[in-house]
Coordinates of N, CA and C in Angstrom, one line a residue:
X231 N -8.8 -10.1 26.5 CA -9.5 -9.8 25.2 C -10.5 -10.9 25.0
X232 N -11.7 -10.6 24.6 CA -12.8 -11.5 24.4 C -12.5 -12.4 23.2
X233 N -13.1 -13.6 23.3 CA -12.9 -14.6 22.2 C -13.4 -14.1 20.8
X234 N -14.5 -13.4 20.9 CA -15.1 -12.8 19.6 C -14.2 -11.7 19.0
X235 N -13.6 -10.9 19.9 CA -12.7 -9.8 19.4 C -11.4 -10.5 18.8
X236 N -10.9 -11.5 19.5 CA -9.7 -12.2 19.0 C -10.0 -12.8 17.6
X237 N -11.2 -13.4 17.4 CA -11.5 -14.0 16.1 C -11.6 -12.9 15.1
X238 N -12.2 -11.8 15.4 CA -12.3 -10.7 14.5 C -10.9 -10.2 14.0
X239 N -10.0 -10.0 15.0 CA -8.7 -9.6 14.7 C -8.0 -10.6 13.8
X240 N -8.1 -11.8 14.1 CA -7.5 -12.9 13.3 C -8.0 -12.9 11.9
X241 N -9.3 -12.6 11.7 CA -9.9 -12.6 10.4 C -9.4 -11.4 9.6
X242 N -9.3 -10.2 10.3 CA -8.7 -9.0 9.7 C -7.3 -9.2 9.2
X243 N -6.5 -9.9 10.1 CA -5.1 -10.2 9.7 C -5.0 -11.1 8.5
X244 N -5.9 -12.1 8.5 CA -5.9 -13.1 7.5 C -6.3 -12.4 6.1
X245 N -7.2 -11.5 6.1 CA -7.7 -10.9 4.9 C -7.2 -9.4 4.7
X246 N -6.1 -9.0 5.4 CA -5.7 -7.6 5.4 C -5.2 -7.2 4.0
X247 N -4.5 -8.2 3.3 CA -4.0 -7.9 1.9 C -5.2 -7.6 1.0
X248 N -6.2 -8.5 1.0 CA -7.4 -8.3 0.2 C -8.2 -7.0 0.6
X249 N -8.3 -6.8 1.9 CA -9.0 -5.6 2.4 C -8.3 -4.3 1.9
X250 N -7.0 -4.3 2.0 CA -6.2 -3.1 1.6 C -6.3 -2.9 0.1
X251 N -6.3 -4.0 -0.7 CA -6.5 -3.8 -2.1 C -7.8 -3.2 -2.5
X252 N -8.9 -3.8 -1.9 CA -10.2 -3.3 -2.2 C -10.4 -1.9 -1.7
X253 N -10.0 -1.5 -0.5 CA -10.2 -0.2 0.0 C -9.3 0.8 -0.8
X254 N -8.1 0.4 -1.2 CA -7.2 1.3 -2.0 C -7.8 1.5 -3.3
X255 N -8.3 0.5 -4.0 CA -9.0 0.7 -5.3 C -10.2 1.6 -5.2
X256 N -11.0 1.5 -4.1 CA -12.1 2.4 -4.0 C -11.6 3.8 -3.8
X257 N -10.7 4.0 -2.9 CA -10.2 5.4 -2.7 C -9.6 6.0 -3.9
X258 N -8.8 5.2 -4.7 CA -8.2 5.7 -5.9 C -9.3 6.0 -6.9
X259 N -10.2 5.1 -7.1 CA -11.2 5.3 -8.2 C -12.2 6.4 -7.9
X260 N -12.4 6.7 -6.6 CA -13.3 7.8 -6.2 C -12.6 9.1 -5.9
X261 N -11.3 9.1 -5.9 CA -10.6 10.3 -5.4 C -10.8 11.5 -6.3
X262 N -11.2 11.3 -7.5 CA -11.4 12.5 -8.4 C -12.8 13.1 -8.1
X263 N -13.6 12.5 -7.3 CA -14.9 13.0 -6.9 C -14.9 13.8 -5.6
X264 N -13.8 13.9 -5.0 CA -13.7 14.6 -3.7 C -13.2 16.0 -4.0
X265 N -13.6 16.9 -3.1 CA -13.2 18.3 -3.2 C -12.8 18.8 -1.8
X266 N -11.5 18.7 -1.6 CA -11.0 19.1 -0.3 C -9.7 19.9 -0.5
X267 N -9.5 20.9 0.3 CA -8.3 21.7 0.3 C -7.7 21.7 1.7
X268 N -7.9 22.8 2.4 CA -7.4 22.9 3.7 C -8.1 22.0 4.7
X269 N -9.4 21.8 4.5 CA -10.2 21.0 5.4 C -11.4 20.5 4.7
X270 N -12.1 19.6 5.5 CA -13.4 19.1 4.9 C -14.4 20.2 4.9
X271 N -15.0 20.5 3.8 CA -16.0 21.6 3.7 C -17.2 21.3 4.5
X272 N -17.8 22.4 5.0 CA -19.1 22.2 5.7 C -20.2 21.5 4.9
X273 N -20.2 21.6 3.6 CA -21.2 21.0 2.8 C -20.5 19.8 2.0
X274 N -19.6 19.1 2.7 CA -18.9 18.0 2.0 C -19.8 16.9 1.6
X275 N -19.5 16.2 0.5 CA -20.3 15.1 0.0 C -20.0 13.8 0.7
X276 N -20.8 12.8 0.5 CA -20.5 11.5 1.1 C -19.2 11.0 0.6
X277 N -18.8 11.3 -0.6 CA -17.5 10.9 -1.2 C -16.3 11.4 -0.4
X278 N -16.5 12.7 0.0 CA -15.4 13.3 0.8 C -15.3 12.6 2.2
X279 N -16.4 12.3 2.8 CA -16.3 11.6 4.1 C -15.9 10.2 4.0
X280 N -16.3 9.5 2.9 CA -15.9 8.1 2.7 C -14.4 8.1 2.5
X281 N -13.9 9.0 1.7 CA -12.4 9.1 1.4 C -11.6 9.3 2.7
X282 N -12.1 10.2 3.5 CA -11.3 10.5 4.7 C -11.4 9.3 5.7
X283 N -12.5 8.8 6.0 CA -12.7 7.8 7.0 C -12.2 6.4 6.5
X284 N -12.5 6.0 5.3 CA -11.9 4.8 4.8 C -10.4 4.9 4.6
X285 N -9.9 6.1 4.3 CA -8.5 6.3 4.3 C -7.9 6.1 5.7
X286 N -8.6 6.5 6.7 CA -8.1 6.3 8.1 C -8.1 4.8 8.4
X287 N -9.0 4.0 7.8 CA -9.0 2.6 8.0 C -7.8 2.0 7.3
X288 N -7.5 2.4 6.1 CA -6.3 2.0 5.4 C -5.1 2.3 6.1
X289 N -5.0 3.6 6.7 CA -3.8 4.0 7.4 C -3.7 3.1 8.6
X290 N -4.8 2.7 9.3 CA -4.7 1.9 10.4 C -4.3 0.5 10.1
X291 N -4.6 0.0 8.9 CA -4.2 -1.3 8.4 C -2.8 -1.3 7.9
X292 N -2.3 -0.2 7.4 CA -1.0 -0.1 6.8 C 0.2 -0.5 7.7
X293 N 0.1 -0.1 9.0 CA 1.1 -0.4 9.9 C 1.2 -1.9 10.3
X294 N 0.1 -2.5 10.6 CA 0.2 -4.0 10.8 C 0.6 -4.7 9.6
X295 N 0.3 -4.2 8.4 CA 0.7 -4.9 7.2 C 2.2 -4.8 7.0
X296 N 2.8 -3.6 7.3 CA 4.2 -3.5 7.2 C 4.9 -4.4 8.3
X297 N 4.4 -4.3 9.5 CA 4.9 -5.1 10.6 C 4.9 -6.6 10.3
X298 N 3.8 -7.1 9.8 CA 3.6 -8.5 9.4 C 4.6 -8.9 8.4
X299 N 5.0 -8.0 7.5 CA 5.9 -8.3 6.4 C 7.4 -8.0 6.7
X300 N 7.7 -7.5 7.9 CA 9.1 -7.3 8.2 C 9.5 -8.0 9.5
X301 N 8.5 -8.6 10.2 CA 8.8 -9.3 11.5 C 9.6 -10.5 11.2
X302 N 10.3 -10.9 12.3 CA 11.1 -12.1 12.3 C 12.1 -12.2 11.1
X303 N 12.7 -11.1 10.8 CA 13.7 -11.1 9.7 C 13.2 -11.1 8.3
X304 N 11.8 -11.1 8.1 CA 11.3 -11.1 6.8 C 11.6 -9.8 6.0
X305 N 12.1 -8.8 6.7 CA 12.4 -7.5 6.0 C 13.5 -7.8 5.0
X306 N 14.4 -8.8 5.2 CA 15.5 -9.1 4.3 C 14.9 -9.5 2.9
X307 N 13.7 -10.1 2.9 CA 13.1 -10.5 1.6 C 12.7 -9.3 0.8
X308 N 12.1 -8.3 1.5 CA 11.5 -7.2 0.8 C 12.5 -6.0 0.6
X309 N 13.5 -6.0 1.4 CA 14.5 -4.9 1.4 C 15.9 -5.4 1.4
X310 N 16.3 -6.4 0.5 CA 17.6 -6.9 0.5 C 18.7 -5.8 0.2
X311 N 18.3 -4.8 -0.5 CA 19.2 -3.7 -0.8 C 19.7 -3.0 0.4
X312 N 19.0 -3.1 1.6 CA 19.4 -2.5 2.8 C 20.7 -3.2 3.3
X313 N 20.9 -4.4 3.0 CA 22.0 -5.2 3.4 C 23.1 -5.2 2.2
X314 N 22.8 -4.5 1.1 CA 23.7 -4.5 0.0 C 23.6 -5.8 -0.8
X315 N 22.6 -6.5 -0.7 CA 22.4 -7.8 -1.4 C 21.6 -7.5 -2.7
X316 N 22.2 -7.5 -3.8 CA 21.6 -7.3 -5.1 C 21.7 -8.5 -6.0
X317 N 22.1 -9.7 -5.5 CA 22.4 -10.8 -6.3 C 21.2 -11.3 -7.0
X318 N 20.1 -11.7 -6.3 CA 18.9 -12.2 -6.9 C 18.2 -11.1 -7.7
X319 N 18.2 -9.9 -7.2 CA 17.6 -8.8 -8.0 C 18.2 -8.6 -9.3
X320 N 19.6 -8.6 -9.4 CA 20.3 -8.4 -10.6 C 20.1 -9.6 -11.5
X321 N 20.0 -10.8 -10.9 CA 19.7 -12.1 -11.7 C 18.3 -12.0 -12.4
X322 N 17.3 -11.5 -11.6 CA 16.0 -11.4 -12.1 C 15.9 -10.3 -13.2
X323 N 16.6 -9.2 -13.1 CA 16.6 -8.2 -14.1 C 17.3 -8.7 -15.4
X324 N 18.4 -9.4 -15.2 CA 19.1 -10.0 -16.4 C 18.2 -11.0 -17.1
X325 N 17.5 -11.8 -16.2 CA 16.6 -12.8 -16.8 C 15.5 -12.2 -17.6
X326 N 15.0 -11.0 -17.1 CA 13.9 -10.3 -17.8 C 14.4 -9.9 -19.2
X327 N 15.6 -9.5 -19.3 CA 16.2 -9.1 -20.6 C 16.2 -10.3 -21.6
X328 N 16.3 -11.5 -21.0 CA 16.3 -12.7 -21.9 C 14.8 -13.3 -22.0
X329 N 13.9 -12.6 -21.4 CA 12.5 -13.0 -21.5 C 12.0 -14.0 -20.5
X330 N 12.8 -14.1 -19.4 CA 12.4 -15.0 -18.3 C 11.6 -14.2 -17.2
X331 N 10.6 -14.9 -16.7 CA 9.8 -14.2 -15.7 C 10.5 -14.5 -14.3
X332 N 10.7 -13.5 -13.5 CA 11.3 -13.7 -12.2 C 10.5 -14.6 -11.3
X333 N 11.2 -15.3 -10.5 CA 10.6 -16.2 -9.5 C 9.9 -15.3 -8.4
X334 N 8.8 -15.8 -7.9 CA 8.1 -15.1 -6.8 C 8.9 -15.5 -5.5
X335 N 8.9 -14.7 -4.5 CA 9.5 -14.9 -3.3 C 11.0 -14.7 -3.4
X336 N 11.7 -15.1 -2.3 CA 13.1 -14.8 -2.3 C 13.4 -13.3 -2.2
X337 N 14.6 -12.9 -2.6 CA 15.0 -11.5 -2.5 C 15.1 -10.9 -3.9
X338 N 14.3 -11.3 -4.8 CA 14.3 -10.9 -6.2 C 13.5 -9.7 -6.5
X339 N 13.2 -9.5 -7.8 CA 12.5 -8.3 -8.3 C 11.1 -8.2 -7.7
X340 N 10.4 -9.3 -7.7 CA 9.0 -9.2 -7.2 C 8.9 -8.8 -5.8
X341 N 9.8 -9.4 -5.0 CA 9.9 -9.0 -3.5 C 10.3 -7.6 -3.3
X342 N 11.3 -7.1 -4.1 CA 11.7 -5.7 -3.9 C 10.6 -4.8 -4.3
X343 N 9.8 -5.1 -5.4 CA 8.7 -4.3 -5.8 C 7.6 -4.3 -4.6
X344 N 7.4 -5.4 -4.0 CA 6.4 -5.4 -2.9 C 6.9 -4.6 -1.7
X345 N 8.2 -4.6 -1.5 CA 8.8 -3.8 -0.4 C 8.6 -2.3 -0.7
X346 N 8.8 -1.9 -1.9 CA 8.5 -0.5 -2.3 C 7.1 -0.2 -2.1
X347 N 6.2 -1.1 -2.4 CA 4.7 -0.9 -2.2 C 4.4 -0.7 -0.8
X348 N 5.0 -1.5 0.1 CA 4.8 -1.3 1.5 C 5.2 0.1 2.0
X349 N 6.3 0.6 1.5 CA 6.8 1.9 1.9 C 5.8 3.0 1.3
X350 N 5.4 2.8 0.1 CA 4.4 3.8 -0.5 C 3.1 3.8 0.2
X351 N 2.6 2.6 0.6 CA 1.4 2.5 1.3 C 1.5 3.3 2.6
X352 N 2.6 3.1 3.3 CA 2.8 3.8 4.6 C 2.9 5.3 4.3
X353 N 3.6 5.7 3.3 CA 3.7 7.1 2.9 C 2.4 7.8 2.6
X354 N 1.6 7.1 1.8 CA 0.2 7.6 1.5 C -0.6 7.7 2.8
X355 N -0.5 6.7 3.6 CA -1.3 6.7 4.8 C -0.8 7.9 5.8
X356 N 0.5 8.0 5.9 CA 1.0 9.0 6.8 C 0.7 10.4 6.4
X357 N 0.8 10.7 5.1 CA 0.5 12.0 4.5 C -1.0 12.3 4.6
X358 N -1.8 11.3 4.4 CA -3.2 11.5 4.5 C -3.7 11.8 6.0
X359 N -3.1 11.1 6.9 CA -3.4 11.4 8.3 C -2.9 12.8 8.7
X360 N -1.7 13.1 8.2 CA -1.2 14.5 8.5 C -2.0 15.6 7.9
X361 N -2.5 15.3 6.7 CA -3.4 16.3 6.1 C -4.7 16.5 6.9
X362 N -5.2 15.4 7.4 CA -6.4 15.4 8.3 C -6.1 16.1 9.6
X363 N -4.9 15.8 10.2 CA -4.6 16.4 11.5 C -4.3 17.9 11.4
X364 N -3.8 18.3 10.3 CA -3.4 19.8 10.1 C -4.5 20.5 9.4
X365 N -5.7 19.9 9.2 CA -6.7 20.6 8.4 C -7.1 22.0 9.1
X366 N -7.4 22.9 8.2 CA -7.7 24.2 8.7 C -6.5 25.2 8.7
X367 N -5.3 24.6 8.7 CA -4.0 25.4 8.7 C -3.5 25.5 7.3
X368 N -2.5 26.4 7.2 CA -1.9 26.6 5.9 C -1.0 25.3 5.6
X369 N -0.5 24.6 6.6 CA 0.3 23.4 6.4 C -0.5 22.3 5.8
X370 N -1.8 22.3 6.0 CA -2.7 21.3 5.4 C -2.5 21.2 3.9
X371 N -2.4 22.3 3.2 CA -2.2 22.3 1.8 C -0.9 21.6 1.4
X372 N 0.2 21.8 2.2 CA 1.4 21.0 1.9 C 1.2 19.5 2.1
X373 N 0.6 19.1 3.1 CA 0.3 17.7 3.3 C -0.6 17.1 2.3
X374 N -1.5 17.9 1.8 CA -2.4 17.5 0.7 C -1.5 17.2 -0.6
X375 N -0.6 18.1 -0.8 CA 0.3 18.0 -2.0 C 1.2 16.7 -1.8
X376 N 1.7 16.5 -0.6 CA 2.5 15.3 -0.4 C 1.7 14.0 -0.5
X377 N 0.4 14.1 0.0 CA -0.5 13.0 -0.1 C -0.8 12.6 -1.6
X378 N -1.1 13.6 -2.4 CA -1.4 13.4 -3.8 C -0.2 12.8 -4.5
X379 N 1.0 13.3 -4.2 CA 2.2 12.8 -4.9 C 2.5 11.4 -4.5
X380 N 2.4 11.1 -3.2 CA 2.6 9.7 -2.8 C 1.5 8.8 -3.3
X381 N 0.3 9.3 -3.4 CA -0.8 8.5 -4.0 C -0.5 8.1 -5.4
X382 N 0.0 9.1 -6.2 CA 0.4 8.8 -7.6 C 1.5 7.7 -7.7
X383 N 2.4 7.8 -6.8 CA 3.5 6.7 -6.7 C 2.8 5.4 -6.3
X384 N 1.9 5.4 -5.4 CA 1.2 4.1 -5.0 C 0.4 3.6 -6.2
X385 N -0.3 4.4 -6.9 CA -1.0 4.0 -8.1 C -0.1 3.3 -9.1
X386 N 1.1 3.9 -9.3 CA 2.1 3.3 -10.2 C 2.5 1.9 -9.7
X387 N 2.7 1.8 -8.4 CA 3.0 0.6 -7.8 C 2.0 -0.5 -8.0
X388 N 0.7 -0.1 -7.8 CA -0.4 -1.0 -8.0 C -0.5 -1.6 -9.4
X389 N -0.2 -0.7 -10.4 CA -0.2 -1.2 -11.7 C 1.0 -2.2 -12.0
X390 N 2.2 -1.8 -11.5 CA 3.3 -2.7 -11.6 C 3.1 -4.0 -10.9
X391 N 2.5 -3.9 -9.7 CA 2.2 -5.1 -8.8 C 1.2 -6.0 -9.6
X392 N 0.2 -5.4 -10.2 CA -0.8 -6.2 -11.0 C -0.1 -6.9 -12.1
X393 N 0.8 -6.3 -12.8 CA 1.5 -6.9 -13.9 C 2.4 -8.1 -13.4
X394 N 3.0 -7.8 -12.3 CA 3.8 -8.9 -11.7 C 3.0 -10.1 -11.3
X395 N 1.8 -9.8 -10.7 CA 0.9 -10.9 -10.2 C 0.4 -11.7 -11.5
X396 N 0.1 -11.0 -12.5 CA -0.4 -11.6 -13.8 C 0.8 -12.5 -14.4
X397 N 2.0 -11.9 -14.4 CA 3.1 -12.7 -14.9 C 3.4 -13.9 -14.1
X398 N 3.2 -13.8 -12.8 CA 3.4 -15.0 -11.9 C 2.4 -16.0 -12.2
X399 N 1.1 -15.6 -12.4 CA 0.1 -16.6 -12.7 C 0.3 -17.2 -14.0
X400 N 0.7 -16.5 -15.0 CA 1.0 -17.0 -16.3 C 2.1 -18.1 -16.2
X401 N 3.1 -17.8 -15.4 CA 4.2 -18.7 -15.2 C 3.8 -20.0 -14.5
X402 N 2.9 -19.8 -13.5 CA 2.3 -21.0 -12.9 C 1.5 -21.9 -13.8
X403 N 0.7 -21.3 -14.7 CA -0.1 -22.0 -15.6 C 0.8 -22.7 -16.7
X404 N 1.9 -22.0 -17.1 CA 2.8 -22.5 -18.1 C 3.5 -23.8 -17.5
X405 N 3.9 -23.8 -16.2 CA 4.6 -24.9 -15.7 C 3.6 -25.9 -15.2

């Protein structure tokens, strides 16, 4: 691998979170401007093509994002419930009832929310790719429906994630 390509890959990895946020926001904010059903129309707009191809970029970045966040045992932080570990999560939820902001990191509420976001990002990406792959067939409309449903879940995640990030920043300023 050339040195320049290696540097580019390292920069993409370094900024993948920011890149995914910006691309996802663009795709969400412009999604109402696209008109697609079974396939990309012959007279598709630039918004249709941008949505499809930037969506493919997001899909391509979603797998390394997931892998980076589950490698070397880090999956335990984002998915503690897979091991039956609910201690910090329940502590954070009880603390919320008393008005305490959960701590960032660990196996608590914020980390579990981020884990759900990783799954939703992968789901939106997978359904979008499948919609593209099956375009022109009757199955494409099913994948379109799955894609829209998972995108709505991902939008909900982004809103919750933004609130969590703001709460974390407020907590940092307060301390």
